[in-house]
Amino acid sequence: MTDFGIKEALQKLGVQDINEGTSTGAIHFSNGALIASYSPVDGKLIGKVKATTREDYEKVLETATAAFQTFREVPAPQRGEIVRQFGNKLRELKEPLGKLVSYEMGKSLQEGYGEVQEMIDICDFAVGLSRQLNGQTIPSERPGHVMREQWHPIGVVGIISAFNFPVAVWAWNTALAWICGDVCVWKGSEKAPLCAVACQNIIADVLQQHDLPEGISCIISGDYTVGEMMTTDTRIPLISATGSTRMGRIVGATVAQRFGKSLLELGGNNAIIITPTADLKVVVPGAVFGAVGTCGQRCTSTRRLIIHESVYDKVRDAIVGAYGQLTIGNPLDEKNHMGPLIDHDAVNTYLAAIEKAKAEGGHVLVDGGVLEGEGYESGCYVKPAIIEAENHFEIVQHETFAPVLYLMKYTGGVENAIKKQNAVAQGLSSAIMTNELKEAEKFLSYAGSDCGIANVNIGTSGAEIGGAFGGEKETGGGRESGSDAWKVYMRRQTNTINYSDELPLAQGIKFDL
């Protein structure tokens, strides 16, 4: 792996030579069990981190809670300056951090760089936003009164992120939370723990340079039991959790029981509708990248193509032909389009999904399977599969986090395609390929796509940070990143000020003494 500069990248990020375990966050010593991180690229051990014990967790929360008392008093534009400098550090370290993302998680090097760029972009967005955390003035029905709405920091924000975006999703949350005056405790995925350590090292340097409390940014490590420490903790008013719908049901219910707030980003079952007027030059790259990018392990990955019967054969043949041109291998080699799945459990889930689809009557167009031989020693490399299926198949109704693409026909007008697209439990991302204005507008109307993201003539995958990201139904309803997503990290307060010499009551109520 030295040919791709992994050792040098680890050194630059301060995560080299940690096979004996490194402590995390604000903890300097830990008795937790070691968590080993093996790369799905070659199966080799990268390093180990210490899992967070209950004692460790209490230290982290004490440190974070104390830091909040200081950080909330820092003016928002000054908090924005800290985020700006963090973004600049990310620019300096984009190459090594992108390589670590690619090597530890398995996505292509270009996607690894792209993920770090998302971090940089959200920092830029947050810096400007730090001068725009505006409330509003509201007319009062009472003379000599004025009403105002303002926003205050919410406190400690708990972040639970998934392996597929091991750094960007954390940055989406932290960049906004920090400019809002919050502090963050992050449980990164136990499948990519070194990415979390690297990010903590970067922000810790910035905080230290400005003599700010280290508790502004903390990380904890471990399995779901560590996450439960956060979800049940009344000291954490907001939990932002990214993962499966199954996980989201547990997190949402647990946090709601203590009247906390949840920001849930859960599963997707995303479709592209391809109409008779669709341009194949747009359809093919959009569909193929959506299906095989990150080896099908994006929540926005394309799972279904809903193709009009009049162009079905043409589109099918074009997609199948494009799959024949894909190269699969070491994701750090930029000539490869697709790297490995995250681990052997993911491989088994992928294989089971293909068998389930065939058992339900699906017709395999492009065979799947596990790749073997030189370069595939980790056992995590698989072939992307294409299967003709029906939308009502049980396996099609569920999200498979792997490169399995289902093709199906629709007849009649675009309304029929939209109904088929919406007929799944998830509601994250959706797209339509059309050059017909009426079809595009129907797709975007109140009776159109029921997803949080609806695109025209681009694929389902690859959101920009300027827009709020998230979905409906079993996707959880959360919104991260751009637009007014910052409001979830703050608490709203309505103020009424009486500047008159009288005390009129609302609704004209009389109360004379």
XYZ file of C-alpha atoms in Angstrom:
513
model
C 0.000 0.000 0.000
C 2.992 2.312 0.251
C 2.721 2.941 -3.494
C -0.441 4.900 -2.779
C 1.013 6.911 0.088
C -1.086 5.429 2.898
C 1.718 5.413 5.470
C 2.541 9.028 4.722
C -1.151 9.933 4.948
C -1.480 8.293 8.348
C 1.575 10.158 9.604
C 0.230 13.524 8.448
C -3.051 12.817 10.224
C -1.412 11.678 13.450
C -2.862 8.166 13.350
C 0.261 6.175 12.530
C 1.716 3.475 14.759
C -1.397 3.066 16.898
C -1.667 -0.714 16.882
C -1.525 -0.657 20.671
C -4.625 1.487 20.752
C -5.259 5.196 21.029
C -7.587 6.951 23.403
C -10.205 9.246 21.968
C -11.838 12.585 22.482
C -11.064 14.319 25.734
C -9.830 11.061 27.311
C -6.127 10.497 27.683
C -6.276 7.064 29.258
C -8.838 4.318 28.820
C -9.317 0.760 29.944
C -11.703 -0.035 27.097
C -11.294 -3.004 24.796
C -9.331 -2.546 21.600
C -11.223 -1.998 18.349
C -9.180 -3.140 15.369
C -9.658 -1.428 12.016
C -8.954 -3.644 9.023
C -9.042 -2.204 5.529
C -11.546 -3.824 3.148
C -9.105 -2.871 0.389
C -6.466 -5.483 1.290
C -7.606 -6.968 4.596
C -4.655 -5.498 6.480
C -4.750 -4.050 9.979
C -4.519 -0.262 9.907
C -4.619 0.395 13.638
C -6.604 0.051 16.846
C -8.505 2.413 19.105
C -9.786 2.009 22.639
C -13.507 1.511 23.100
C -15.207 3.995 25.411
C -16.104 2.669 28.847
C -18.863 4.086 31.053
C -16.198 5.847 33.120
C -14.664 7.308 29.956
C -18.066 8.460 28.779
C -18.741 10.318 31.993
C -15.431 12.146 31.640
C -16.314 13.121 28.081
C -19.743 14.437 29.042
C -18.328 16.402 31.965
C -15.730 17.937 29.652
C -18.280 18.711 26.920
C -20.829 20.177 29.336
C -18.215 22.452 30.877
C -16.996 23.525 27.443
C -20.529 24.512 26.455
C -20.703 27.022 29.289
C -17.716 28.799 27.735
C -18.400 28.317 24.038
C -21.978 29.608 24.060
C -20.657 32.976 25.252
C -18.332 33.340 22.261
C -19.955 35.637 19.660
C -21.291 33.689 16.683
C -18.983 35.376 14.116
C -15.996 34.400 16.268
C -17.266 30.845 16.358
C -17.480 31.099 12.584
C -13.821 32.089 12.481
C -12.922 28.846 14.273
C -14.894 26.884 11.683
C -13.167 28.843 8.899
C -9.767 27.868 10.219
C -10.904 24.260 10.575
C -11.934 24.357 6.917
C -8.516 25.686 5.957
C -6.849 22.834 7.843
C -9.018 20.438 5.879
C -7.824 22.057 2.649
C -4.237 21.432 3.719
C -4.989 17.816 4.637
C -7.481 16.960 1.913
C -5.168 14.479 0.217
C -4.171 12.406 3.284
C -7.646 12.470 4.810
C -9.223 11.502 1.476
C -6.789 8.591 1.209
C -7.617 7.422 4.720
C -11.340 7.541 3.945
C -10.757 5.511 0.791
C -8.503 2.968 2.483
C -10.443 2.474 5.709
C -13.925 2.506 4.158
C -13.269 1.263 0.617
C -14.773 3.989 -1.568
C -12.888 5.210 -4.627
C -10.116 7.738 -4.083
C -12.042 10.395 -6.001
C -15.018 9.811 -3.717
C -12.704 10.002 -0.701
C -11.435 13.380 -1.871
C -15.026 14.382 -2.603
C -16.074 13.560 0.923
C -13.392 15.820 2.378
C -14.473 18.515 -0.077
C -17.978 18.240 1.386
C -16.443 18.975 4.772
C -14.705 22.045 3.366
C -17.889 23.204 1.660
C -20.005 22.949 4.801
C -17.383 24.917 6.702
C -17.594 27.685 4.100
C -21.384 27.615 4.338
C -21.273 27.742 8.132
C -18.861 30.683 8.218
C -21.295 32.880 6.312
C -24.185 31.556 8.358
C -22.455 32.581 11.593
C -23.476 36.178 10.807
C -27.033 35.225 9.806
C -28.551 33.349 12.747
C -31.450 35.734 12.532
C -34.678 35.798 14.474
C -37.596 37.986 13.525
C -39.865 40.732 14.815
C -43.562 39.842 14.966
C -46.426 42.389 15.150
C -48.256 42.279 18.476
C -52.018 42.647 18.806
C -51.475 44.754 21.942
C -50.556 48.459 21.758
C -47.141 49.337 23.116
C -45.923 45.757 22.701
C -43.547 44.023 20.333
C -42.879 40.317 19.845
C -39.551 38.846 18.839
C -38.248 35.421 18.044
C -34.656 34.513 18.758
C -32.489 31.422 18.739
C -30.165 30.092 21.450
C -27.590 27.271 21.496
C -29.175 23.951 22.423
C -26.189 22.495 24.326
C -24.388 19.199 23.792
C -25.138 17.634 20.406
C -24.676 13.874 20.127
C -23.701 12.602 16.680
C -23.891 8.974 15.571
C -22.533 8.467 12.060
C -22.261 5.484 9.716
C -19.283 3.887 7.985
C -20.223 4.881 4.441
C -19.531 8.588 4.997
C -17.080 8.359 7.888
C -16.168 12.073 7.987
C -18.593 14.211 5.937
C -21.759 13.558 7.925
C -19.964 14.492 11.137
C -18.846 17.747 9.527
C -22.369 18.515 8.300
C -23.488 18.419 11.908
C -20.509 19.909 13.712
C -19.892 22.871 11.442
C -23.465 24.046 11.964
C -23.627 23.072 15.639
C -20.406 24.944 16.387
C -21.469 28.215 14.802
C -24.739 27.875 16.733
C -22.708 27.743 19.970
C -23.127 24.030 20.674
C -20.484 21.462 21.514
C -20.403 17.981 19.987
C -19.841 14.410 21.124
C -19.328 12.106 18.154
C -19.635 8.357 17.989
C -18.116 7.480 14.647
C -18.623 4.074 13.084
C -16.668 1.262 14.724
C -15.984 0.139 11.147
C -13.988 3.313 10.394
C -12.685 4.549 13.771
C -9.401 5.982 12.501
C -11.231 8.513 10.345
C -12.821 9.858 13.524
C -9.455 10.027 15.291
C -7.957 11.921 12.340
C -10.774 14.478 12.353
C -10.467 14.938 16.100
C -6.749 15.577 15.739
C -7.420 18.289 13.147
C -10.019 20.227 15.123
C -8.117 19.738 18.399
C -5.151 21.606 16.913
C -7.384 24.528 15.924
C -9.031 24.691 19.362
C -5.682 24.532 21.129
C -4.278 27.378 19.030
C -7.139 29.586 20.239
C -7.029 28.419 23.838
C -10.551 27.061 23.587
C -11.797 24.074 25.624
C -11.067 20.689 24.081
C -14.581 19.589 25.050
C -16.020 21.609 22.161
C -15.279 18.516 20.072
C -15.180 15.023 21.588
C -15.257 11.543 20.125
C -16.275 8.253 21.670
C -15.786 4.802 20.187
C -17.505 1.454 20.336
C -20.544 -0.537 19.308
C -24.232 0.198 19.812
C -23.870 0.027 23.600
C -21.771 3.204 23.492
C -24.432 4.841 21.362
C -27.013 3.903 23.978
C -25.065 5.925 26.528
C -25.850 9.007 24.439
C -29.425 8.218 23.445
C -30.479 7.716 27.069
C -28.554 10.731 28.423
C -30.725 13.706 29.377
C -27.648 15.948 29.230
C -27.732 15.620 25.428
C -30.800 17.480 24.112
C -30.222 16.514 20.467
C -29.141 13.232 18.912
C -28.282 13.291 15.217
C -28.142 9.686 13.993
C -27.334 8.338 10.548
C -27.842 4.672 9.775
C -30.412 2.010 9.042
C -34.144 2.350 9.546
C -33.921 -0.385 12.180
C -31.388 1.664 14.125
C -33.462 4.802 13.698
C -36.558 3.202 15.214
C -34.576 2.412 18.350
C -32.835 5.786 18.580
C -35.978 7.794 17.857
C -38.066 5.951 20.438
C -35.366 6.076 23.101
C -34.702 9.801 22.714
C -38.416 10.604 22.565
C -39.000 8.831 25.884
C -36.827 11.435 27.594
C -38.312 14.276 25.487
C -35.085 14.840 23.601
C -34.859 15.817 19.942
C -33.767 13.477 17.157
C -32.378 14.249 13.730
C -32.664 10.955 11.832
C -31.059 10.207 8.470
C -32.009 6.617 7.676
C -32.411 4.241 4.746
C -33.242 4.988 1.139
C -34.781 2.955 -1.670
C -34.142 5.391 -4.426
C -35.490 5.241 -7.962
C -34.858 6.954 -11.272
C -37.851 7.269 -13.604
C -36.782 7.110 -17.248
C -39.331 8.518 -19.678
C -39.531 8.196 -23.496
C -37.822 11.571 -24.011
C -34.894 10.880 -21.673
C -31.402 11.526 -23.051
C -29.271 8.387 -22.761
C -26.120 10.513 -22.497
C -27.507 11.691 -19.154
C -29.304 8.516 -18.122
C -26.391 6.092 -18.338
C -23.743 7.872 -16.238
C -26.357 9.075 -13.751
C -27.821 5.621 -13.225
C -24.536 3.723 -13.215
C -22.748 6.045 -10.781
C -25.842 6.094 -8.588
C -25.902 2.295 -8.485
C -22.206 1.441 -8.124
C -20.670 4.554 -6.512
C -19.315 3.688 -3.049
C -20.089 0.078 -4.079
C -23.795 0.802 -3.638
C -23.280 1.834 -0.017
C -24.768 5.316 -0.121
C -28.140 6.058 1.416
C -28.825 7.858 -1.879
C -27.621 4.974 -4.076
C -29.896 4.154 -7.000
C -31.736 0.906 -6.264
C -34.472 0.952 -8.918
C -34.820 2.062 -12.543
C -38.447 2.561 -13.546
C -38.355 2.658 -17.352
C -41.145 3.372 -19.816
C -41.965 0.295 -21.878
C -41.350 2.138 -25.165
C -37.660 2.704 -24.344
C -37.116 -0.182 -21.957
C -35.046 -2.379 -24.267
C -32.839 0.509 -25.366
C -32.179 1.714 -21.827
C -31.642 -1.802 -20.494
C -29.085 -2.614 -23.174
C -27.236 0.674 -22.594
C -27.026 0.134 -18.840
C -25.914 -3.485 -19.225
C -23.284 -2.378 -21.741
C -21.967 0.268 -19.344
C -21.624 -2.300 -16.575
C -19.372 -4.273 -18.894
C -16.939 -1.356 -18.908
C -16.628 -1.051 -15.127
C -13.311 -1.834 -13.475
C -13.326 -3.165 -9.928
C -10.291 -3.150 -7.685
C -8.153 -1.191 -5.265
C -10.044 2.094 -4.779
C -6.794 4.010 -4.336
C -6.016 3.224 -7.973
C -7.941 5.897 -9.833
C -8.472 3.748 -12.911
C -10.936 1.632 -10.910
C -14.590 2.651 -10.775
C -15.563 0.575 -7.767
C -13.869 -0.700 -4.635
C -14.927 -3.256 -2.027
C -17.874 -3.591 0.295
C -17.098 -2.638 3.875
C -16.792 -6.166 5.317
C -17.783 -9.809 4.993
C -21.163 -9.254 6.636
C -21.996 -6.811 3.859
C -20.898 -9.383 1.275
C -23.218 -11.989 2.780
C -26.126 -9.535 2.780
C -25.432 -8.756 -0.880
C -25.362 -12.449 -1.852
C -28.558 -13.157 0.075
C -30.361 -10.293 -1.669
C -29.504 -11.669 -5.112
C -30.742 -15.131 -4.154
C -33.912 -13.657 -2.680
C -34.590 -11.654 -5.848
C -34.167 -14.762 -7.997
C -36.411 -16.796 -5.705
C -39.150 -14.171 -6.052
C -38.995 -14.386 -9.830
C -36.338 -11.849 -10.744
C -34.389 -12.281 -13.973
C -30.647 -11.680 -13.688
C -29.242 -9.492 -16.463
C -25.760 -8.999 -14.999
C -24.482 -11.696 -12.663
C -23.208 -10.800 -9.244
C -20.736 -12.734 -7.162
C -17.596 -12.375 -5.080
C -14.335 -11.657 -6.888
C -11.326 -13.811 -6.112
C -7.661 -13.860 -6.988
C -4.868 -11.326 -6.983
C -5.968 -7.940 -5.676
C -9.139 -9.338 -4.140
C -7.599 -11.038 -1.102
C -9.785 -9.193 1.410
C -12.829 -11.111 0.175
C -14.898 -7.902 0.076
C -14.894 -7.238 -3.667
C -18.125 -8.076 -5.484
C -19.552 -7.669 -8.971
C -22.411 -5.186 -9.401
C -25.604 -7.018 -10.344
C -28.611 -6.007 -12.447
C -31.901 -7.841 -12.001
C -35.226 -7.404 -13.745
C -37.799 -7.373 -10.966
C -41.217 -6.174 -9.906
C -41.642 -3.321 -7.462
C -43.789 -5.414 -5.122
C -41.069 -8.035 -4.552
C -40.225 -8.162 -0.856
C -36.506 -7.778 -1.529
C -37.140 -4.747 -3.742
C -39.168 -3.128 -0.974
C -36.145 -3.239 1.330
C -32.858 -1.398 1.058
C -29.864 -3.595 0.265
C -26.669 -1.695 1.006
C -24.781 -3.138 -1.966
C -24.515 -2.749 -5.767
C -27.762 -4.496 -6.743
C -29.875 -2.603 -9.276
C -33.479 -3.545 -10.095
C -35.003 -2.739 -13.494
C -38.753 -2.565 -14.050
C -41.198 -1.221 -16.628
C -44.021 1.258 -16.435
C -46.796 1.866 -18.925
C -48.976 4.860 -19.674
C -48.282 8.312 -18.284
C -45.629 9.465 -15.849
C -48.214 9.349 -13.052
C -47.962 5.559 -13.114
C -44.188 5.709 -12.731
C -44.484 8.135 -9.819
C -46.934 5.829 -8.052
C -44.500 2.953 -8.448
C -41.595 5.060 -7.219
C -43.525 6.145 -4.131
C -44.741 2.623 -3.346
C -41.905 1.834 -0.937
C -41.524 2.611 2.753
C -38.482 4.865 2.312
C -38.504 8.426 0.997
C -34.991 9.802 0.628
C -33.910 10.542 -2.948
C -35.585 10.326 -6.344
C -34.990 11.420 -9.917
C -36.672 11.655 -13.282
C -34.966 11.665 -16.659
C -37.114 13.591 -19.134
C -37.035 16.426 -21.644
C -40.769 16.992 -21.262
C -41.533 20.001 -19.059
C -44.947 18.741 -18.016
C -43.513 15.436 -16.805
C -40.817 17.204 -14.809
C -43.311 19.519 -13.148
C -45.685 16.666 -12.301
C -42.776 14.841 -10.702
C -41.940 17.905 -8.582
C -45.550 18.769 -7.681
C -47.402 18.009 -4.440
C -48.750 14.869 -6.141
C -45.307 13.868 -7.407
C -42.289 12.385 -5.660
C -42.786 11.887 -1.926
C -39.051 12.001 -1.227
C -37.045 14.670 0.545
C -34.864 14.972 -2.569
C -36.349 15.086 -6.074
C -34.028 15.664 -9.057
C -34.606 16.262 -12.747
C -32.048 14.982 -15.259
C -29.473 14.102 -12.648
C -29.207 10.907 -10.602
C -30.276 10.195 -7.042
C -26.760 10.385 -5.623
C -24.467 13.341 -5.041
C -26.163 16.121 -3.083
C -24.676 19.600 -2.681
C -24.370 21.093 0.792
C -26.372 24.239 -0.033
C -29.680 22.378 0.134
C -31.127 20.628 3.163
C -30.406 16.892 2.979
C -32.834 14.262 4.231
C -35.985 12.310 3.526
C -39.465 11.348 4.600
C -41.306 8.201 5.760
C -38.877 5.545 7.022
C -35.949 7.781 6.091
C -36.720 9.592 9.330
C -37.682 13.148 8.403
C -34.376 14.742 9.419
C -32.616 17.525 7.545
C -28.882 18.249 7.628
C -26.452 20.532 5.825
C -27.793 23.588 3.989
C -30.867 25.818 3.798
C -32.283 26.407 7.309
C -31.126 23.062 8.734
C -29.180 25.068 11.355
C -32.376 25.624 13.330
C -32.452 22.061 14.638
C -29.219 22.771 16.545
C -30.794 25.672 18.435
C -33.751 26.305 20.688
C -36.376 28.815 19.655
C -37.523 31.489 22.092
C -40.446 33.890 21.673
C -40.146 37.214 23.512
C -42.894 39.766 24.194
C -41.801 43.211 25.359
C -44.186 45.737 26.857
C -42.841 49.273 26.440
C -46.105 51.006 27.393
C -47.390 52.150 30.798
C -50.364 49.778 30.669
C -50.819 46.001 30.886
C -53.337 44.972 28.234
C -53.884 41.222 28.070
C -53.903 39.144 24.916
C -57.201 38.234 23.265
C -58.795 41.293 24.894
C -59.151 39.582 28.271
C -60.099 41.902 31.147
C -58.583 41.361 34.605
C -59.245 44.411 36.736
C -58.053 44.716 40.313
